[in-house]
């Protein structure tokens, strides 16, 4: 297997999410510095956010499979998916990733890891969202332009 193929399989959003989660967990376990979100509300909110993120991801994967198109970044889509959860957000899987990250940061009381959320968003947008949208724009032209007019990138 050549280097480019290995890099493409390593450079996928779940790996970036896992890296951010590991950093947050290490910070919470080894460097809490006495900081806390303060109580059960953080556990409840964290659970709801992480659970909601997982639901978003599952709904998106279901819709992409139903439309018979790839869920793998770096690959060209066979179809422009605009139905289901994609009628609310152009990037529900990545939105779900961010919700899981934020939810676990709250649950783990990883206060100092909060900046990982906008950093993760920035990385995901630059590494995946923009290139994917550019591929969709080239392949589906007017249909993608109409989709962008009626559906926001995130929420």
Coordinates of N, CA, C and O in Angstrom, one line a residue:
X1 N 0.9 -1.2 0.0 CA 0.0 0.0 0.0 C 0.9 1.2 0.0 O 1.8 1.3 0.8
X2 N 0.6 2.1 -0.9 CA 1.5 3.3 -0.9 C 1.1 4.3 0.1 O 0.1 4.3 0.7
X3 N 2.0 5.3 0.3 CA 1.9 6.3 1.4 C 0.6 7.1 1.2 O 0.0 7.5 2.2
X4 N 0.3 7.5 0.0 CA -0.9 8.3 -0.2 C -2.2 7.6 0.3 O -3.0 8.2 0.9
X5 N -2.3 6.3 0.0 CA -3.5 5.6 0.4 C -3.6 5.4 1.9 O -4.6 5.6 2.5
X6 N -2.4 5.2 2.5 CA -2.4 5.1 4.0 C -2.8 6.4 4.6 O -3.6 6.5 5.5
X7 N -2.2 7.5 4.1 CA -2.5 8.8 4.6 C -4.0 9.1 4.5 O -4.6 9.7 5.4
X8 N -4.6 8.8 3.4 CA -6.0 9.0 3.2 C -6.9 8.2 4.2 O -7.9 8.7 4.6
X9 N -6.5 7.1 4.5 CA -7.3 6.3 5.5 C -7.0 6.7 6.9 O -7.8 6.5 7.8
X10 N -5.9 7.4 7.2 CA -5.6 7.9 8.5 C -6.2 9.3 8.6 O -6.7 9.7 9.7
X11 N -6.2 10.1 7.5 CA -6.7 11.4 7.5 C -8.2 11.4 7.2 O -8.7 11.8 6.2
X12 N -9.0 10.9 8.2 CA -10.4 10.9 8.2 C -11.0 11.5 9.4 O -10.3 11.5 10.5
X13 N -12.2 12.1 9.4 CA -12.7 12.8 10.5 C -12.8 12.0 11.8 O -12.5 12.5 12.9
X14 N -13.1 10.7 11.8 CA -13.1 9.9 13.1 C -11.8 9.9 13.8 O -11.7 9.9 15.0
X15 N -10.7 9.9 13.0 CA -9.3 9.9 13.6 C -9.1 11.3 14.2 O -8.6 11.3 15.4
X16 N -9.5 12.4 13.6 CA -9.4 13.7 14.2 C -10.2 13.8 15.4 O -9.8 14.4 16.4
X17 N -11.4 13.2 15.4 CA -12.3 13.3 16.6 C -11.7 12.5 17.7 O -11.6 12.9 18.9
X18 N -11.2 11.3 17.4 CA -10.5 10.5 18.4 C -9.3 11.2 19.0 O -9.2 11.2 20.3
X19 N -8.5 11.8 18.2 CA -7.4 12.6 18.7 C -7.8 13.7 19.7 O -7.2 13.9 20.8
X20 N -8.9 14.4 19.3 CA -9.4 15.5 20.2 C -9.9 14.9 21.5 O -9.7 15.5 22.6
X21 N -10.6 13.8 21.4 CA -11.2 13.1 22.6 C -10.1 12.7 23.5 O -10.2 12.8 24.7
X22 N -9.0 12.1 22.9 CA -7.9 11.6 23.8 C -7.3 12.8 24.5 O -7.0 12.8 25.7
X23 N -7.1 13.9 23.8 CA -6.5 15.1 24.4 C -7.4 15.6 25.5 O -6.9 16.0 26.6
X24 N -8.7 15.7 25.3 CA -9.6 16.1 26.3 C -9.6 15.2 27.5 O -9.6 15.6 28.7
X25 N -9.6 13.9 27.3 CA -9.6 12.9 28.4 C -8.3 13.0 29.2 O -8.3 13.1 30.4
X26 N -7.2 13.1 28.5 CA -5.9 13.3 29.2 C -5.9 14.5 30.0 O -5.4 14.5 31.2
X27 N -6.4 15.6 29.5 CA -6.4 16.9 30.2 C -7.3 16.7 31.5 O -6.9 17.1 32.6
X28 N -8.4 16.1 31.3 CA -9.4 15.9 32.5 C -8.8 15.0 33.5 O -8.9 15.3 34.7
X29 N -8.1 14.0 33.1 CA -7.6 13.0 34.1 C -6.3 13.5 34.8 O -6.0 13.2 35.9
X30 N -5.4 14.2 34.0 CA -4.1 14.5 34.5 C -3.8 15.9 34.8 O -2.8 16.3 35.5
X31 N -4.6 16.8 34.2 CA -4.3 18.3 34.3 C -5.6 19.0 34.6 O -5.9 20.0 33.9
X32 N -6.4 18.6 35.6 CA -7.7 19.4 35.8 C -7.5 20.7 36.4 O -8.4 21.6 36.2
X33 N -6.4 21.0 37.1 CA -6.1 22.2 37.7 C -7.2 22.8 38.6 O -7.4 24.0 38.7
X34 N -8.0 21.9 39.2 CA -9.0 22.2 40.1 C -10.2 22.9 39.5 O -11.1 23.4 40.1
X35 N -10.3 22.9 38.1 CA -11.4 23.5 37.4 C -12.5 22.5 37.2 O -12.3 21.3 37.0
X36 N -13.8 23.0 37.2 CA -14.9 22.1 37.0 C -16.1 22.9 36.5 O -16.2 24.1 36.7
X37 N -16.9 22.2 35.7 CA -18.1 22.8 35.2 C -19.2 22.9 36.3 O -20.2 23.6 36.2
X38 N -19.0 22.1 37.4 CA -19.8 22.3 38.6 C -21.1 21.5 38.6 O -22.2 22.1 38.6
X39 N -21.0 20.2 38.7 CA -22.2 19.4 39.0 C -22.9 18.6 37.9 O -22.4 18.5 36.8
X40 N -24.1 18.2 38.3 CA -24.8 17.3 37.5 C -25.3 17.9 36.2 O -25.6 17.1 35.2
X41 N -25.5 19.2 36.1 CA -26.0 19.8 34.9 C -25.0 19.5 33.7 O -25.5 19.2 32.6
X42 N -23.7 19.5 34.0 CA -22.7 19.2 33.0 C -22.8 17.8 32.5 O -22.7 17.5 31.3
X43 N -23.1 16.8 33.4 CA -23.2 15.4 33.0 C -24.5 15.3 32.1 O -24.4 14.6 31.1
X44 N -25.6 15.9 32.5 CA -26.8 15.8 31.8 C -26.6 16.5 30.4 O -27.0 15.9 29.4
X45 N -26.1 17.7 30.4 CA -25.9 18.4 29.1 C -24.9 17.6 28.2 O -25.2 17.5 27.0
X46 N -23.9 17.1 28.8 CA -22.9 16.4 28.1 C -23.5 15.1 27.4 O -23.2 14.8 26.3
X47 N -24.3 14.4 28.2 CA -24.9 13.2 27.7 C -25.9 13.5 26.6 O -25.9 12.8 25.6
X48 N -26.7 14.6 26.7 CA -27.6 15.0 25.7 C -26.9 15.4 24.4 O -27.3 15.0 23.3
X49 N -25.8 16.2 24.6 CA -25.0 16.6 23.4 C -24.4 15.4 22.7 O -24.5 15.3 21.5
X50 N -23.7 14.6 23.5 CA -23.0 13.4 22.8 C -24.0 12.5 22.2 O -23.9 12.0 21.1
X51 N -25.1 12.2 22.9 CA -26.2 11.3 22.3 C -26.8 11.9 21.1 O -27.0 11.2 20.1
X52 N -27.1 13.2 21.1 CA -27.6 13.9 20.0 C -26.7 13.9 18.8 O -27.1 13.7 17.6
X53 N -25.4 14.0 19.1 CA -24.4 13.9 18.0 C -24.3 12.5 17.4 O -24.3 12.4 16.1
X54 N -24.5 11.5 18.2 CA -24.5 10.1 17.6 C -25.7 9.9 16.8 O -25.7 9.3 15.7
X55 N -26.9 10.4 17.3 CA -28.1 10.3 16.5 C -28.0 11.0 15.1 O -28.4 10.5 14.1
X56 N -27.4 12.2 15.2 CA -27.2 13.0 13.9 C -26.4 12.2 12.9 O -26.7 12.1 11.7
X57 N -25.3 11.6 13.4 CA -24.4 10.8 12.6 C -25.1 9.6 12.0 O -25.0 9.3 10.8
X58 N -25.9 8.9 12.8 CA -26.6 7.7 12.4 C -27.6 8.1 11.3 O -27.8 7.4 10.3
X59 N -28.4 9.2 11.5 CA -29.3 9.6 10.6 C -28.7 9.9 9.2 O -29.2 9.6 8.2
X60 N -27.5 10.6 9.3 CA -26.8 11.0 8.1 C -26.3 9.7 7.3 O -26.5 9.6 6.1
X61 N -25.7 8.8 8.0 CA -25.2 7.6 7.4 C -26.4 6.8 6.8 O -26.3 6.3 5.6
X62 N -27.5 6.7 7.5 CA -28.6 6.0 7.0 C -29.1 6.7 5.7 O -29.3 6.0 4.7
X63 N -29.2 8.0 5.6 CA -29.7 8.7 4.4 C -28.7 8.5 3.3 O -29.1 8.3 2.1
X64 N -27.4 8.6 3.6 CA -26.4 8.4 2.5 C -26.4 7.0 2.0 O -26.3 6.8 0.8
X65 N -26.6 6.0 2.8 CA -26.7 4.6 2.4 C -28.0 4.4 1.6 O -28.0 3.7 0.5
X66 N -29.1 5.0 2.0 CA -30.3 4.9 1.3 C -30.2 5.5 -0.1 O -30.8 5.0 -1.0
X67 N -29.4 6.6 -0.2 CA -29.2 7.2 -1.5 C -28.1 6.6 -2.3 O -27.7 7.0 -3.4
X68 N -27.5 5.5 -1.8 CA -26.4 4.8 -2.4 C -25.2 5.7 -2.8 O -24.8 5.7 -3.9
X69 N -24.7 6.4 -1.8 CA -23.5 7.2 -2.1 C -22.6 7.0 -0.9 O -22.9 6.5 0.1
X70 N -21.3 7.4 -1.1 CA -20.3 7.1 -0.1 C -20.4 8.0 1.1 O -20.8 9.2 1.0
X71 N -19.9 7.4 2.2 CA -19.8 8.2 3.4 C -18.3 8.5 3.7 O -18.0 9.2 4.7
X72 N -17.5 8.0 2.8 CA -16.0 8.1 3.0 C -15.5 9.5 2.4 O -15.7 9.7 1.2
X73 N -14.9 10.3 3.3 CA -14.3 11.5 2.8 C -13.2 11.2 1.7 O -12.7 10.1 1.7
X74 N -12.9 12.2 0.9 CA -11.9 12.0 -0.2 C -12.4 11.3 -1.4 O -11.7 11.1 -2.3
X75 N -13.7 10.8 -1.3 CA -14.2 10.1 -2.5 C -15.4 10.9 -3.1 O -16.0 11.7 -2.4
X76 N -15.5 10.8 -4.4 CA -16.6 11.5 -5.0 C -18.0 10.9 -4.7 O -18.1 9.6 -4.8
X77 N -18.9 11.7 -4.5 CA -20.3 11.2 -4.2 C -20.9 10.8 -5.5 O -20.7 11.4 -6.5
X78 N -21.7 9.7 -5.4 CA -22.5 9.3 -6.6 C -23.8 10.1 -6.7 O -24.3 10.2 -7.9
X79 N -24.3 10.6 -5.6 CA -25.6 11.3 -5.6 C -25.5 12.5 -4.7 O -24.8 12.4 -3.6
X80 N -26.2 13.6 -5.0 CA -26.3 14.7 -4.0 C -27.4 14.4 -3.1 O -28.6 14.3 -3.5
X81 N -27.1 14.2 -1.8 CA -28.1 13.9 -0.8 C -28.6 15.2 -0.2 O -27.8 15.9 0.4
X82 N -29.9 15.4 -0.4 CA -30.5 16.7 0.2 C -31.7 16.3 1.0 O -32.4 17.3 1.5
X83 N -32.0 15.1 1.2 CA -33.2 14.7 1.9 C -32.8 14.2 3.3 O -31.7 14.2 3.7
X84 N -33.9 14.0 4.1 CA -33.6 13.5 5.5 C -32.9 14.6 6.3 O -33.2 15.8 6.2
X85 N -32.0 14.2 7.1 CA -31.3 15.2 8.0 C -30.5 16.2 7.1 O -30.2 17.3 7.6
X86 N -30.2 15.8 5.9 CA -29.4 16.7 5.0 C -30.3 17.9 4.5 O -29.8 18.8 3.9
X87 N -31.6 17.9 4.8 CA -32.4 19.0 4.5 C -32.3 20.1 5.6 O -32.7 21.2 5.4
X88 N -31.7 19.7 6.7 CA -31.5 20.7 7.8 C -30.0 21.2 7.9 O -29.8 22.3 8.4
X89 N -29.1 20.4 7.5 CA -27.7 20.7 7.6 C -26.9 20.0 6.5 O -27.2 18.8 6.2
X90 N -26.0 20.7 5.8 CA -25.2 20.1 4.8 C -24.2 19.2 5.3 O -23.6 18.4 4.6
X91 N -23.9 19.3 6.6 CA -22.8 18.5 7.2 C -23.2 17.9 8.6 O -22.6 18.1 9.6
X92 N -24.3 17.1 8.6 CA -24.7 16.6 9.9 C -23.7 15.6 10.6 O -23.7 15.6 11.8
X93 N -22.9 14.9 9.8 CA -22.0 14.0 10.5 C -20.9 14.8 11.2 O -20.6 14.6 12.4
X94 N -20.4 15.9 10.6 CA -19.4 16.7 11.2 C -20.0 17.5 12.4 O -19.3 17.7 13.4
X95 N -21.2 17.9 12.2 CA -21.9 18.6 13.3 C -22.1 17.6 14.5 O -21.8 17.9 15.7
X96 N -22.4 16.3 14.2 CA -22.5 15.3 15.2 C -21.1 15.1 15.9 O -21.1 14.9 17.1
X97 N -20.1 15.1 15.1 CA -18.7 14.9 15.7 C -18.5 16.0 16.7 O -18.0 15.7 17.8
X98 N -18.8 17.3 16.4 CA -18.6 18.4 17.3 C -19.4 18.3 18.6 O -19.0 18.6 19.7
X99 N -20.7 17.8 18.4 CA -21.5 17.6 19.6 C -21.0 16.5 20.5 O -21.1 16.7 21.7
X100 N -20.5 15.4 19.9 CA -19.9 14.4 20.7 C -18.7 14.9 21.5 O -18.5 14.7 22.7
X101 N -17.8 15.7 20.8 CA -16.7 16.2 21.4 C -17.1 17.2 22.6 O -16.6 17.0 23.7
X102 N -18.0 18.1 22.3 CA -18.4 19.0 23.4 C -19.1 18.3 24.5 O -18.8 18.5 25.7
X103 N -19.9 17.3 24.2 CA -20.6 16.5 25.2 C -19.7 15.8 26.1 O -19.8 15.8 27.3
X104 N -18.6 15.2 25.5 CA -17.7 14.4 26.4 C -16.8 15.4 27.2 O -16.4 15.0 28.3
X105 N -16.4 16.5 26.6 CA -15.7 17.5 27.4 C -16.5 17.9 28.6 O -15.9 18.0 29.7
X106 N -17.8 18.1 28.5 CA -18.6 18.5 29.6 C -18.7 17.3 30.6 O -18.5 17.5 31.8
X107 N -18.9 16.1 30.1 CA -19.1 14.9 31.0 C -17.8 14.7 31.7 O -17.8 14.3 32.9
X108 N -16.7 14.8 31.1 CA -15.4 14.5 31.7 C -14.9 15.7 32.5 O -13.8 15.6 33.2
X109 N -15.6 16.8 32.6 CA -15.1 18.0 33.3 C -13.8 18.5 32.8 O -12.9 19.0 33.6
X110 N -13.6 18.4 31.5 CA -12.3 18.9 30.8 C -12.4 20.3 30.5 O -12.4 20.7 29.3
X111 N -12.5 21.2 31.5 CA -12.7 22.6 31.2 C -11.7 23.2 30.3 O -12.0 24.0 29.4
X112 N -10.4 22.9 30.5 CA -9.3 23.5 29.7 C -9.3 23.0 28.3 O -8.6 23.5 27.4
X113 N -10.2 21.9 28.0 CA -10.2 21.4 26.6 C -11.3 22.0 25.8 O -11.5 21.7 24.6
X114 N -12.1 23.0 26.3 CA -13.1 23.6 25.6 C -12.6 24.3 24.2 O -13.3 24.2 23.2
X115 N -11.4 24.8 24.2 CA -10.9 25.4 23.0 C -10.7 24.3 21.9 O -10.6 24.7 20.7
X116 N -10.7 23.0 22.2 CA -10.6 22.0 21.2 C -11.8 22.0 20.3 O -11.7 21.6 19.1
X117 N -13.0 22.5 20.7 CA -14.2 22.5 19.9 C -14.0 23.4 18.7 O -14.2 22.9 17.6
X118 N -13.7 24.7 18.9 CA -13.5 25.5 17.7 C -12.2 25.1 16.9 O -12.3 25.2 15.6
X119 N -11.2 24.6 17.5 CA -10.1 24.1 16.8 C -10.5 22.9 15.9 O -10.1 22.8 14.7
X120 N -11.2 22.0 16.5 CA -11.7 20.8 15.7 C -12.6 21.3 14.5 O -12.4 20.8 13.4
X121 N -13.5 22.2 14.8 CA -14.3 22.8 13.7 C -13.4 23.3 12.6 O -13.7 23.1 11.4
X122 N -12.4 24.1 13.0 CA -11.6 24.7 12.0 C -10.9 23.6 11.1 O -10.8 23.7 9.9
X123 N -10.3 22.6 11.8 CA -9.6 21.5 11.1 C -10.6 20.8 10.2 O -10.2 20.6 9.0
X124 N -11.7 20.4 10.7 CA -12.7 19.7 9.9 C -13.2 20.5 8.7 O -13.3 20.0 7.6
X125 N -13.4 21.8 8.9 CA -13.8 22.6 7.8 C -12.8 22.7 6.7 O -13.1 22.6 5.5
X126 N -11.5 22.9 7.1 CA -10.4 23.1 6.1 C -10.1 21.7 5.5 O -9.8 21.7 4.3
X127 N -10.0 20.7 6.2 CA -9.5 19.4 5.7 C -10.6 18.6 4.9 O -10.3 17.8 4.0
X128 N -11.9 18.8 5.3 CA -12.9 18.0 4.8 C -14.1 18.7 4.1 O -14.5 18.5 3.0
X129 N -14.7 19.6 4.9 CA -15.9 20.3 4.4 C -15.7 21.1 3.1 O -16.4 20.9 2.1
X130 N -14.7 21.9 3.1 CA -14.5 22.8 1.9 C -14.1 21.9 0.7 O -14.7 22.1 -0.4
X131 N -13.2 21.0 0.8 CA -12.9 20.1 -0.3 C -14.1 19.3 -0.8 O -14.3 19.2 -2.0
X132 N -14.9 18.8 0.1 CA -16.0 18.0 -0.2 C -17.0 18.9 -1.0 O -17.6 18.5 -2.0
X133 N -17.3 20.1 -0.4 CA -18.2 21.0 -1.1 C -17.7 21.4 -2.5 O -18.5 21.6 -3.4
X134 N -16.4 21.6 -2.6 CA -15.9 21.9 -3.9 C -16.1 20.8 -4.9 O -16.4 21.0 -6.1
X135 N -15.9 19.5 -4.5 CA -16.2 18.4 -5.4 C -17.7 18.3 -5.8 O -18.0 18.1 -6.9
X136 N -18.5 18.5 -4.8 CA -20.0 18.5 -5.1 C -20.4 19.7 -6.0 O -21.2 19.5 -6.9
X137 N -19.8 20.8 -5.8 CA -20.0 22.0 -6.7 C -19.6 21.7 -8.1 O -20.4 22.0 -9.0
X138 N -18.5 21.0 -8.3 CA -18.1 20.7 -9.7 C -18.9 19.6 -10.3 O -19.3 19.7 -11.5
X139 N -19.3 18.7 -9.5 CA -20.1 17.5 -10.1 C -21.6 17.8 -10.3 O -22.2 17.4 -11.3
X140 N -22.2 18.6 -9.3 CA -23.6 18.7 -9.4 C -24.1 20.2 -9.7 O -25.2 20.5 -9.6
X141 N -23.1 21.0 -9.9 CA -23.3 22.4 -10.3 C -24.6 23.1 -9.8 O -24.6 23.5 -8.7
X142 N -25.6 23.3 -10.7 CA -26.8 24.0 -10.3 C -27.6 23.4 -9.2 O -28.1 24.1 -8.3
X143 N -27.6 22.1 -9.1 CA -28.3 21.4 -8.0 C -27.6 21.7 -6.7 O -28.3 22.0 -5.7
X144 N -26.3 21.7 -6.7 CA -25.6 22.0 -5.4 C -25.8 23.5 -5.1 O -26.0 23.8 -3.9
X145 N -25.8 24.3 -6.0 CA -26.0 25.8 -5.8 C -27.3 26.0 -5.1 O -27.5 26.8 -4.2
X146 N -28.4 25.4 -5.7 CA -29.7 25.5 -5.1 C -29.8 24.9 -3.7 O -30.4 25.5 -2.8
X147 N -29.1 23.8 -3.5 CA -29.0 23.2 -2.2 C -28.4 24.1 -1.1 O -28.9 24.3 0.0
X148 N -27.3 24.7 -1.5 CA -26.6 25.7 -0.6 C -27.4 26.9 -0.3 O -27.3 27.4 0.8
X149 N -28.3 27.3 -1.3 CA -29.1 28.5 -1.0 C -30.2 28.2 0.1 O -30.6 29.0 0.8
X150 N -30.7 26.9 0.1 CA -31.8 26.6 1.0 C -31.3 25.9 2.3 O -32.1 25.8 3.3
X151 N -30.1 25.4 2.3 CA -29.6 24.6 3.5 C -28.3 25.1 3.9 O -27.3 25.2 3.2
X152 N -28.2 25.5 5.2 CA -27.0 26.0 5.8 C -25.9 24.9 6.0 O -26.2 23.8 6.1
X153 N -24.7 25.4 6.0 CA -23.6 24.5 6.2 C -23.7 23.7 7.5 O -23.4 22.5 7.6
X154 N -24.0 24.4 8.6 CA -24.0 23.8 9.9 C -25.4 23.6 10.5 O -25.9 22.5 10.7
X155 N -26.0 24.7 10.8 CA -27.4 24.7 11.4 C -28.3 25.6 10.7 O -28.0 26.6 10.2

